[in-house]
């Protein structure tokens, strides 16, 4: 039977991130996608000014109580952008309703700094949410902030990448750490996938484009989640998600100036669906 996942993240009404990318991408992978919106924002917070934010924290206990009454369960939970006062509820939801994989994208920072509204105290809460996860998908800034005492380096080597991954796996009791935004050369960008059990790191890179786009972390984590729920291994899922994200960025490149807030992932969904539903596990 089709699997059902719960994804918890915000609705940015405009901005091609969080739920507006997770729903279509995971659905294209043949996985039923239930949602718990953490907040409603007029746009995402990276580049727009004057955005509105409505926290949905007050709805959480009511939604949780109803799901409990209906005996709702999920085959996996995937969390993204959540607010500070929601971490305990989100941990509770993972414990109570999740019968499968726990996938955490610790959305809070990039390029050496926190997103609007997040700080070191939130990073400590996010680390609590990551505890016991099957997979976490931090970018390098988030990885350092989760650990709390590591620098965010620009010129780094494999030793640094593997130190971050190993420490996260050990200290947060995580099976697989997928570090995103890893690059050792000017023309390649990709991921490092660390498996705690074998203590091994596998790397995969795609073409590095001459521009950074917003929302690519959410596009990446959603494609990863769809592939993983579709039965691919963590490393195969990580590779599929790199190819999908690079394809989406390439489709956006000709329009990068006017379309600065997200990527045109929509036209890449057909290829993703073919790969994930194609049976070549
Ligand atoms: O893409 C991560 C993200 C999700 N949701 C909101 C954001 C961001 C990044 O800035 O602002 C509201």
PDB file of C-alpha atoms and ligand atoms in Angstrom:
ATOM      1  CA  UNK A   1       0.000   0.000   0.000  1.00  0.00           C
ATOM      2  CA  UNK A   2       1.046   3.613  -0.525  1.00  0.00           C
ATOM      3  CA  UNK A   3       2.998   5.078   2.384  1.00  0.00           C
ATOM      4  CA  UNK A   4       1.808   8.141   4.263  1.00  0.00           C
ATOM      5  CA  UNK A   5       4.175  10.749   5.662  1.00  0.00           C
ATOM      6  CA  UNK A   6       3.517  13.753   7.871  1.00  0.00           C
ATOM      7  CA  UNK A   7       5.518  16.862   7.072  1.00  0.00           C
ATOM      8  CA  UNK A   8       5.651  19.729   9.557  1.00  0.00           C
ATOM      9  CA  UNK A   9       6.783  23.104   8.193  1.00  0.00           C
ATOM     10  CA  UNK A  10       5.403  26.526   7.349  1.00  0.00           C
ATOM     11  CA  UNK A  11       3.242  27.748   4.515  1.00  0.00           C
ATOM     12  CA  UNK A  12       5.087  30.591   2.854  1.00  0.00           C
ATOM     13  CA  UNK A  13       2.258  31.774   0.617  1.00  0.00           C
ATOM     14  CA  UNK A  14       4.753  33.089  -1.954  1.00  0.00           C
ATOM     15  CA  UNK A  15       8.337  31.894  -2.149  1.00  0.00           C
ATOM     16  CA  UNK A  16       8.652  28.305  -3.441  1.00  0.00           C
ATOM     17  CA  UNK A  17       9.815  26.823  -0.151  1.00  0.00           C
ATOM     18  CA  UNK A  18       8.576  24.675   2.738  1.00  0.00           C
ATOM     19  CA  UNK A  19       5.083  23.192   2.221  1.00  0.00           C
ATOM     20  CA  UNK A  20       4.531  24.607  -1.259  1.00  0.00           C
ATOM     21  CA  UNK A  21       7.486  22.527  -2.457  1.00  0.00           C
ATOM     22  CA  UNK A  22       7.241  19.557  -0.055  1.00  0.00           C
ATOM     23  CA  UNK A  23       3.653  18.674  -1.018  1.00  0.00           C
ATOM     24  CA  UNK A  24       4.132  18.464  -4.796  1.00  0.00           C
ATOM     25  CA  UNK A  25       7.576  16.858  -4.591  1.00  0.00           C
ATOM     26  CA  UNK A  26       6.733  14.118  -2.084  1.00  0.00           C
ATOM     27  CA  UNK A  27       3.381  13.486  -3.794  1.00  0.00           C
ATOM     28  CA  UNK A  28       5.180  13.094  -7.146  1.00  0.00           C
ATOM     29  CA  UNK A  29       7.183  10.320  -5.476  1.00  0.00           C
ATOM     30  CA  UNK A  30       3.944   8.408  -4.879  1.00  0.00           C
ATOM     31  CA  UNK A  31       3.766   9.104  -1.158  1.00  0.00           C
ATOM     32  CA  UNK A  32       0.623  10.418   0.573  1.00  0.00           C
ATOM     33  CA  UNK A  33       1.596  13.696   2.211  1.00  0.00           C
ATOM     34  CA  UNK A  34      -0.207  14.855   5.336  1.00  0.00           C
ATOM     35  CA  UNK A  35       0.737  18.272   6.663  1.00  0.00           C
ATOM     36  CA  UNK A  36       0.945  20.203   9.880  1.00  0.00           C
ATOM     37  CA  UNK A  37       1.571  23.864   9.007  1.00  0.00           C
ATOM     38  CA  UNK A  38       3.768  25.490  11.657  1.00  0.00           C
ATOM     39  CA  UNK A  39       2.953  29.039  10.552  1.00  0.00           C
ATOM     40  CA  UNK A  40       1.537  31.046   7.668  1.00  0.00           C
ATOM     41  CA  UNK A  41       3.829  33.701   6.218  1.00  0.00           C
ATOM     42  CA  UNK A  42       3.026  36.041   3.352  1.00  0.00           C
ATOM     43  CA  UNK A  43       6.452  35.157   1.863  1.00  0.00           C
ATOM     44  CA  UNK A  44       9.603  33.454   3.106  1.00  0.00           C
ATOM     45  CA  UNK A  45      11.965  35.571   5.178  1.00  0.00           C
ATOM     46  CA  UNK A  46      15.086  35.461   2.993  1.00  0.00           C
ATOM     47  CA  UNK A  47      15.125  38.523   0.778  1.00  0.00           C
ATOM     48  CA  UNK A  48      11.591  39.856   1.140  1.00  0.00           C
ATOM     49  CA  UNK A  49      10.889  42.663   3.612  1.00  0.00           C
ATOM     50  CA  UNK A  50       7.715  43.391   5.561  1.00  0.00           C
ATOM     51  CA  UNK A  51       6.477  39.781   5.499  1.00  0.00           C
ATOM     52  CA  UNK A  52       3.628  38.733   7.817  1.00  0.00           C
ATOM     53  CA  UNK A  53       3.856  35.753  10.204  1.00  0.00           C
ATOM     54  CA  UNK A  54       0.952  33.918  11.845  1.00  0.00           C
ATOM     55  CA  UNK A  55       2.167  31.230  14.228  1.00  0.00           C
ATOM     56  CA  UNK A  56      -0.117  28.178  14.397  1.00  0.00           C
ATOM     57  CA  UNK A  57       1.276  26.977  17.744  1.00  0.00           C
ATOM     58  CA  UNK A  58      -2.111  27.431  19.422  1.00  0.00           C
ATOM     59  CA  UNK A  59      -3.717  24.973  17.003  1.00  0.00           C
ATOM     60  CA  UNK A  60      -1.188  22.217  17.735  1.00  0.00           C
ATOM     61  CA  UNK A  61      -2.776  20.778  20.943  1.00  0.00           C
ATOM     62  CA  UNK A  62      -6.208  20.721  19.286  1.00  0.00           C
ATOM     63  CA  UNK A  63      -4.905  18.979  16.163  1.00  0.00           C
ATOM     64  CA  UNK A  64      -2.880  16.503  18.263  1.00  0.00           C
ATOM     65  CA  UNK A  65      -5.919  15.680  20.424  1.00  0.00           C
ATOM     66  CA  UNK A  66      -8.080  15.049  17.379  1.00  0.00           C
ATOM     67  CA  UNK A  67      -5.475  12.813  15.700  1.00  0.00           C
ATOM     68  CA  UNK A  68      -5.164  10.817  18.919  1.00  0.00           C
ATOM     69  CA  UNK A  69      -8.942  10.323  19.002  1.00  0.00           C
ATOM     70  CA  UNK A  70      -8.921   9.183  15.371  1.00  0.00           C
ATOM     71  CA  UNK A  71      -5.958   6.818  15.976  1.00  0.00           C
ATOM     72  CA  UNK A  72      -4.008   8.519  13.185  1.00  0.00           C
ATOM     73  CA  UNK A  73      -0.516   7.134  12.458  1.00  0.00           C
ATOM     74  CA  UNK A  74       2.142   7.921   9.870  1.00  0.00           C
ATOM     75  CA  UNK A  75       4.790   5.834   8.088  1.00  0.00           C
ATOM     76  CA  UNK A  76       7.251   8.659   8.587  1.00  0.00           C
ATOM     77  CA  UNK A  77       7.619  12.233   9.809  1.00  0.00           C
ATOM     78  CA  UNK A  78       9.669  14.889   8.011  1.00  0.00           C
ATOM     79  CA  UNK A  79      10.101  18.261   9.699  1.00  0.00           C
ATOM     80  CA  UNK A  80      11.433  21.539   8.285  1.00  0.00           C
ATOM     81  CA  UNK A  81      10.851  25.155   9.363  1.00  0.00           C
ATOM     82  CA  UNK A  82       9.242  25.060  12.815  1.00  0.00           C
ATOM     83  CA  UNK A  83       9.080  27.738  15.500  1.00  0.00           C
ATOM     84  CA  UNK A  84      10.760  27.804  18.885  1.00  0.00           C
ATOM     85  CA  UNK A  85       7.701  27.166  21.027  1.00  0.00           C
ATOM     86  CA  UNK A  86       6.713  24.183  18.836  1.00  0.00           C
ATOM     87  CA  UNK A  87       9.719  21.928  19.413  1.00  0.00           C
ATOM     88  CA  UNK A  88       8.225  20.007  22.355  1.00  0.00           C
ATOM     89  CA  UNK A  89       4.953  19.376  20.516  1.00  0.00           C
ATOM     90  CA  UNK A  90       6.863  18.242  17.419  1.00  0.00           C
ATOM     91  CA  UNK A  91       8.935  15.833  19.532  1.00  0.00           C
ATOM     92  CA  UNK A  92       5.676  14.544  21.063  1.00  0.00           C
ATOM     93  CA  UNK A  93       4.110  14.063  17.615  1.00  0.00           C
ATOM     94  CA  UNK A  94       7.128  12.018  16.482  1.00  0.00           C
ATOM     95  CA  UNK A  95       6.828   9.824  19.564  1.00  0.00           C
ATOM     96  CA  UNK A  96       3.063   9.380  19.465  1.00  0.00           C
ATOM     97  CA  UNK A  97       2.032   9.139  15.809  1.00  0.00           C
ATOM     98  CA  UNK A  98       5.132   8.044  13.896  1.00  0.00           C
ATOM     99  CA  UNK A  99       5.449   4.336  13.064  1.00  0.00           C
ATOM    100  CA  UNK A 100       8.339   4.822  10.626  1.00  0.00           C
ATOM    101  CA  UNK A 101      11.236   7.060   9.658  1.00  0.00           C
ATOM    102  CA  UNK A 102      12.076  10.285  11.474  1.00  0.00           C
ATOM    103  CA  UNK A 103      13.634  12.757   9.028  1.00  0.00           C
ATOM    104  CA  UNK A 104      14.685  16.171  10.351  1.00  0.00           C
ATOM    105  CA  UNK A 105      15.828  19.107   8.242  1.00  0.00           C
ATOM    106  CA  UNK A 106      17.014  21.498  10.974  1.00  0.00           C
ATOM    107  CA  UNK A 107      16.000  24.633   9.082  1.00  0.00           C
ATOM    108  CA  UNK A 108      17.362  27.677  10.919  1.00  0.00           C
ATOM    109  CA  UNK A 109      20.471  29.093   9.232  1.00  0.00           C
ATOM    110  CA  UNK A 110      22.688  29.351   6.146  1.00  0.00           C
ATOM    111  CA  UNK A 111      25.866  31.070   4.980  1.00  0.00           C
ATOM    112  CA  UNK A 112      27.149  31.485   8.544  1.00  0.00           C
ATOM    113  CA  UNK A 113      24.096  33.145  10.089  1.00  0.00           C
ATOM    114  CA  UNK A 114      20.682  32.368  11.539  1.00  0.00           C
ATOM    115  CA  UNK A 115      17.522  33.104   9.560  1.00  0.00           C
ATOM    116  CA  UNK A 116      15.235  35.848  10.917  1.00  0.00           C
ATOM    117  CA  UNK A 117      13.894  34.883  14.353  1.00  0.00           C
ATOM    118  CA  UNK A 118      16.341  32.061  15.200  1.00  0.00           C
ATOM    119  CA  UNK A 119      19.284  32.033  17.630  1.00  0.00           C
ATOM    120  CA  UNK A 120      21.654  29.793  19.624  1.00  0.00           C
ATOM    121  CA  UNK A 121      18.901  28.834  22.077  1.00  0.00           C
ATOM    122  CA  UNK A 122      16.782  27.631  19.150  1.00  0.00           C
ATOM    123  CA  UNK A 123      19.747  25.619  17.857  1.00  0.00           C
ATOM    124  CA  UNK A 124      19.847  23.783  21.197  1.00  0.00           C
ATOM    125  CA  UNK A 125      16.116  23.044  20.909  1.00  0.00           C
ATOM    126  CA  UNK A 126      16.584  21.894  17.332  1.00  0.00           C
ATOM    127  CA  UNK A 127      19.347  19.555  18.515  1.00  0.00           C
ATOM    128  CA  UNK A 128      16.811  17.998  20.923  1.00  0.00           C
ATOM    129  CA  UNK A 129      14.404  17.451  18.023  1.00  0.00           C
ATOM    130  CA  UNK A 130      17.187  15.769  16.023  1.00  0.00           C
ATOM    131  CA  UNK A 131      17.853  13.250  18.812  1.00  0.00           C
ATOM    132  CA  UNK A 132      17.185   9.685  17.684  1.00  0.00           C
ATOM    133  CA  UNK A 133      16.390  10.674  14.076  1.00  0.00           C
ATOM    134  CA  UNK A 134      16.923   8.245  11.224  1.00  0.00           C
ATOM    135  CA  UNK A 135      18.194  11.068   9.032  1.00  0.00           C
ATOM    136  CA  UNK A 136      19.109  14.724   9.540  1.00  0.00           C
ATOM    137  CA  UNK A 137      19.861  17.043   6.601  1.00  0.00           C
ATOM    138  CA  UNK A 138      21.717  20.128   7.866  1.00  0.00           C
ATOM    139  CA  UNK A 139      23.661  22.507   5.660  1.00  0.00           C
ATOM    140  CA  UNK A 140      27.164  23.265   6.961  1.00  0.00           C
ATOM    141  CA  UNK A 141      26.046  26.299   8.974  1.00  0.00           C
ATOM    142  CA  UNK A 142      23.249  24.330  10.627  1.00  0.00           C
ATOM    143  CA  UNK A 143      25.637  21.447  11.359  1.00  0.00           C
ATOM    144  CA  UNK A 144      28.030  23.779  13.193  1.00  0.00           C
ATOM    145  CA  UNK A 145      25.180  25.531  15.050  1.00  0.00           C
ATOM    146  CA  UNK A 146      23.649  22.188  16.123  1.00  0.00           C
ATOM    147  CA  UNK A 147      26.988  21.211  17.671  1.00  0.00           C
ATOM    148  CA  UNK A 148      27.324  24.658  19.249  1.00  0.00           C
ATOM    149  CA  UNK A 149      31.123  24.733  19.497  1.00  0.00           C
ATOM    150  CA  UNK A 150      32.283  24.267  15.905  1.00  0.00           C
ATOM    151  CA  UNK A 151      33.242  27.137  13.585  1.00  0.00           C
ATOM    152  CA  UNK A 152      31.515  27.645  10.224  1.00  0.00           C
ATOM    153  CA  UNK A 153      34.437  27.235   7.853  1.00  0.00           C
ATOM    154  CA  UNK A 154      34.568  28.302   4.225  1.00  0.00           C
ATOM    155  CA  UNK A 155      37.801  26.693   3.132  1.00  0.00           C
ATOM    156  CA  UNK A 156      37.330  23.213   4.573  1.00  0.00           C
ATOM    157  CA  UNK A 157      38.472  19.690   3.774  1.00  0.00           C
ATOM    158  CA  UNK A 158      37.061  16.164   4.069  1.00  0.00           C
ATOM    159  CA  UNK A 159      38.397  15.900   7.591  1.00  0.00           C
ATOM    160  CA  UNK A 160      36.191  18.818   8.734  1.00  0.00           C
ATOM    161  CA  UNK A 161      33.133  17.422   6.911  1.00  0.00           C
ATOM    162  CA  UNK A 162      33.607  13.985   8.446  1.00  0.00           C
ATOM    163  CA  UNK A 163      34.258  15.406  11.902  1.00  0.00           C
ATOM    164  CA  UNK A 164      30.964  17.366  11.769  1.00  0.00           C
ATOM    165  CA  UNK A 165      29.045  14.330  10.487  1.00  0.00           C
ATOM    166  CA  UNK A 166      30.485  11.883  12.999  1.00  0.00           C
ATOM    167  CA  UNK A 167      29.976  14.237  15.933  1.00  0.00           C
ATOM    168  CA  UNK A 168      26.354  14.890  14.922  1.00  0.00           C
ATOM    169  CA  UNK A 169      25.645  11.166  14.552  1.00  0.00           C
ATOM    170  CA  UNK A 170      27.214  10.296  17.907  1.00  0.00           C
ATOM    171  CA  UNK A 171      26.035  13.263  19.982  1.00  0.00           C
ATOM    172  CA  UNK A 172      22.497  13.379  18.571  1.00  0.00           C
ATOM    173  CA  UNK A 173      22.095   9.595  18.160  1.00  0.00           C
ATOM    174  CA  UNK A 174      21.346   9.876  14.428  1.00  0.00           C
ATOM    175  CA  UNK A 175      21.698   6.973  11.950  1.00  0.00           C
ATOM    176  CA  UNK A 176      22.426   8.981   8.783  1.00  0.00           C
ATOM    177  CA  UNK A 177      23.724  12.538   8.473  1.00  0.00           C
ATOM    178  CA  UNK A 178      23.337  14.133   5.037  1.00  0.00           C
ATOM    179  CA  UNK A 179      25.390  17.324   4.981  1.00  0.00           C
ATOM    180  CA  UNK A 180      24.223  19.611   2.174  1.00  0.00           C
ATOM    181  CA  UNK A 181      26.035  22.400   0.351  1.00  0.00           C
ATOM    182  CA  UNK A 182      29.385  20.587   0.376  1.00  0.00           C
ATOM    183  CA  UNK A 183      31.925  21.771  -2.194  1.00  0.00           C
ATOM    184  CA  UNK A 184      35.635  21.132  -2.619  1.00  0.00           C
ATOM    185  CA  UNK A 185      35.990  22.784  -6.030  1.00  0.00           C
ATOM    186  CA  UNK A 186      34.695  25.773  -7.991  1.00  0.00           C
ATOM    187  CA  UNK A 187      32.574  23.685 -10.350  1.00  0.00           C
ATOM    188  CA  UNK A 188      31.013  21.064  -8.050  1.00  0.00           C
ATOM    189  CA  UNK A 189      28.429  21.250  -5.249  1.00  0.00           C
ATOM    190  CA  UNK A 190      26.846  18.335  -3.472  1.00  0.00           C
ATOM    191  CA  UNK A 191      26.399  16.324  -0.305  1.00  0.00           C
ATOM    192  CA  UNK A 192      28.245  14.121   2.173  1.00  0.00           C
ATOM    193  CA  UNK A 193      26.240  11.137   3.437  1.00  0.00           C
ATOM    194  CA  UNK A 194      27.572   9.670   6.708  1.00  0.00           C
ATOM    195  CA  UNK A 195      26.340   6.293   7.927  1.00  0.00           C
ATOM    196  CA  UNK A 196      26.891   5.783  11.648  1.00  0.00           C
ATOM    197  CA  UNK A 197      26.768   1.985  11.542  1.00  0.00           C
ATOM    198  CA  UNK A 198      29.586   1.610   9.023  1.00  0.00           C
ATOM    199  CA  UNK A 199      31.313   4.861  10.057  1.00  0.00           C
ATOM    200  CA  UNK A 200      31.613   5.670   6.334  1.00  0.00           C
ATOM    201  CA  UNK A 201      31.031   8.845   4.333  1.00  0.00           C
ATOM    202  CA  UNK A 202      29.902   8.803   0.698  1.00  0.00           C
ATOM    203  CA  UNK A 203      30.081  11.952  -1.415  1.00  0.00           C
ATOM    204  CA  UNK A 204      28.018  12.972  -4.433  1.00  0.00           C
ATOM    205  CA  UNK A 205      28.326  16.157  -6.443  1.00  0.00           C
ATOM    206  CA  UNK A 206      26.444  17.934  -9.205  1.00  0.00           C
ATOM    207  CA  UNK A 207      27.290  20.948 -11.311  1.00  0.00           C
ATOM    208  CA  UNK A 208      27.867  24.117  -9.266  1.00  0.00           C
ATOM    209  CA  UNK A 209      25.969  26.967 -10.881  1.00  0.00           C
ATOM    210  CA  UNK A 210      27.190  30.575 -10.735  1.00  0.00           C
ATOM    211  CA  UNK A 211      24.284  31.587  -8.480  1.00  0.00           C
ATOM    212  CA  UNK A 212      22.770  30.583  -5.120  1.00  0.00           C
ATOM    213  CA  UNK A 213      19.017  30.159  -5.021  1.00  0.00           C
ATOM    214  CA  UNK A 214      16.623  30.323  -2.053  1.00  0.00           C
ATOM    215  CA  UNK A 215      14.498  27.307  -1.218  1.00  0.00           C
ATOM    216  CA  UNK A 216      16.902  24.743  -2.620  1.00  0.00           C
ATOM    217  CA  UNK A 217      17.379  23.184   0.831  1.00  0.00           C
ATOM    218  CA  UNK A 218      13.645  22.455   1.028  1.00  0.00           C
ATOM    219  CA  UNK A 219      13.565  21.191  -2.564  1.00  0.00           C
ATOM    220  CA  UNK A 220      16.507  18.918  -1.731  1.00  0.00           C
ATOM    221  CA  UNK A 221      15.099  17.536   1.536  1.00  0.00           C
ATOM    222  CA  UNK A 222      11.665  16.946   0.012  1.00  0.00           C
ATOM    223  CA  UNK A 223      13.097  14.975  -2.923  1.00  0.00           C
ATOM    224  CA  UNK A 224      15.319  13.040  -0.520  1.00  0.00           C
ATOM    225  CA  UNK A 225      12.298  12.217   1.665  1.00  0.00           C
ATOM    226  CA  UNK A 226      10.189  11.148  -1.313  1.00  0.00           C
ATOM    227  CA  UNK A 227      12.916   8.812  -2.575  1.00  0.00           C
ATOM    228  CA  UNK A 228      13.641   7.383   0.883  1.00  0.00           C
ATOM    229  CA  UNK A 229       9.949   6.714   1.540  1.00  0.00           C
ATOM    230  CA  UNK A 230       9.840   5.154  -1.929  1.00  0.00           C
ATOM    231  CA  UNK A 231      12.312   2.509  -0.777  1.00  0.00           C
ATOM    232  CA  UNK A 232      15.671   3.868  -1.939  1.00  0.00           C
ATOM    233  CA  UNK A 233      18.695   3.700   0.375  1.00  0.00           C
ATOM    234  CA  UNK A 234      19.739   6.940   2.106  1.00  0.00           C
ATOM    235  CA  UNK A 235      22.713   7.433  -0.248  1.00  0.00           C
ATOM    236  CA  UNK A 236      20.667   6.657  -3.398  1.00  0.00           C
ATOM    237  CA  UNK A 237      18.003   9.086  -2.144  1.00  0.00           C
ATOM    238  CA  UNK A 238      20.699  11.690  -1.498  1.00  0.00           C
ATOM    239  CA  UNK A 239      21.976  11.305  -5.083  1.00  0.00           C
ATOM    240  CA  UNK A 240      18.484  11.457  -6.636  1.00  0.00           C
ATOM    241  CA  UNK A 241      17.831  14.650  -4.669  1.00  0.00           C
ATOM    242  CA  UNK A 242      21.089  16.276  -5.879  1.00  0.00           C
ATOM    243  CA  UNK A 243      20.207  15.541  -9.513  1.00  0.00           C
ATOM    244  CA  UNK A 244      16.668  16.883  -9.033  1.00  0.00           C
ATOM    245  CA  UNK A 245      17.818  20.063  -7.281  1.00  0.00           C
ATOM    246  CA  UNK A 246      20.502  20.774  -9.890  1.00  0.00           C
ATOM    247  CA  UNK A 247      17.957  20.251 -12.678  1.00  0.00           C
ATOM    248  CA  UNK A 248      15.589  22.719 -10.966  1.00  0.00           C
ATOM    249  CA  UNK A 249      18.378  25.286 -10.571  1.00  0.00           C
ATOM    250  CA  UNK A 250      19.394  24.895 -14.226  1.00  0.00           C
ATOM    251  CA  UNK A 251      15.796  25.472 -15.313  1.00  0.00           C
ATOM    252  CA  UNK A 252      15.819  28.692 -13.273  1.00  0.00           C
ATOM    253  CA  UNK A 253      19.222  30.035 -14.416  1.00  0.00           C
ATOM    254  CA  UNK A 254      17.957  31.865 -17.545  1.00  0.00           C
ATOM    255  CA  UNK A 255      15.452  33.745 -15.362  1.00  0.00           C
ATOM    256  CA  UNK A 256      17.611  34.073 -12.220  1.00  0.00           C
ATOM    257  CA  UNK A 257      17.494  37.860 -12.170  1.00  0.00           C
ATOM    258  CA  UNK A 258      13.718  38.272 -12.066  1.00  0.00           C
ATOM    259  CA  UNK A 259      13.057  34.915 -10.361  1.00  0.00           C
ATOM    260  CA  UNK A 260      15.382  35.334  -7.389  1.00  0.00           C
ATOM    261  CA  UNK A 261      13.280  33.870  -4.546  1.00  0.00           C
ATOM    262  CA  UNK A 262      13.091  30.168  -5.456  1.00  0.00           C
ATOM    263  CA  UNK A 263      13.662  27.577  -8.167  1.00  0.00           C
ATOM    264  CA  UNK A 264      11.476  26.255 -10.997  1.00  0.00           C
ATOM    265  CA  UNK A 265      11.354  22.703  -9.652  1.00  0.00           C
ATOM    266  CA  UNK A 266       7.946  22.061 -11.236  1.00  0.00           C
ATOM    267  CA  UNK A 267       9.299  21.127 -14.663  1.00  0.00           C
ATOM    268  CA  UNK A 268      11.723  18.658 -13.085  1.00  0.00           C
ATOM    269  CA  UNK A 269       8.975  16.716 -11.245  1.00  0.00           C
ATOM    270  CA  UNK A 270       8.332  14.403 -14.213  1.00  0.00           C
ATOM    271  CA  UNK A 271      11.907  13.096 -14.183  1.00  0.00           C
ATOM    272  CA  UNK A 272      11.850  12.678 -10.406  1.00  0.00           C
ATOM    273  CA  UNK A 273       8.570  10.762 -10.530  1.00  0.00           C
ATOM    274  CA  UNK A 274       9.952   8.481 -13.266  1.00  0.00           C
ATOM    275  CA  UNK A 275      13.088   7.733 -11.281  1.00  0.00           C
ATOM    276  CA  UNK A 276      11.431   7.168  -7.917  1.00  0.00           C
ATOM    277  CA  UNK A 277       8.426   5.265  -9.225  1.00  0.00           C
ATOM    278  CA  UNK A 278      10.411   3.487 -11.936  1.00  0.00           C
ATOM    279  CA  UNK A 279      11.307   0.432  -9.888  1.00  0.00           C
ATOM    280  CA  UNK A 280      15.119   0.649 -10.064  1.00  0.00           C
ATOM    281  CA  UNK A 281      15.670   0.593  -6.314  1.00  0.00           C
TER     282      UNK A 281
HETATM  283  O1  LIG B   1      13.782  27.525   2.962  1.00  0.00           O
HETATM  284  C1  LIG B   1      13.785  27.585   4.335  1.00  0.00           C
HETATM  285  C2  LIG B   1      12.716  28.507   4.833  1.00  0.00           C
HETATM  286  C3  LIG B   1      11.469  28.023   5.121  1.00  0.00           C
HETATM  287  N1  LIG B   1      10.470  28.809   5.576  1.00  0.00           N
HETATM  288  C4  LIG B   1      10.676  30.128   5.754  1.00  0.00           C
HETATM  289  C5  LIG B   1      11.927  30.691   5.480  1.00  0.00           C
HETATM  290  C6  LIG B   1      12.976  29.862   5.013  1.00  0.00           C
HETATM  291  C7  LIG B   1      14.298  30.424   4.727  1.00  0.00           C
HETATM  292  O2  LIG B   1      14.570  31.556   4.874  1.00  0.00           O
HETATM  293  O3  LIG B   1      12.105  31.992   5.646  1.00  0.00           O
HETATM  294  C8  LIG B   1       9.553  30.987   6.247  1.00  0.00           C
END
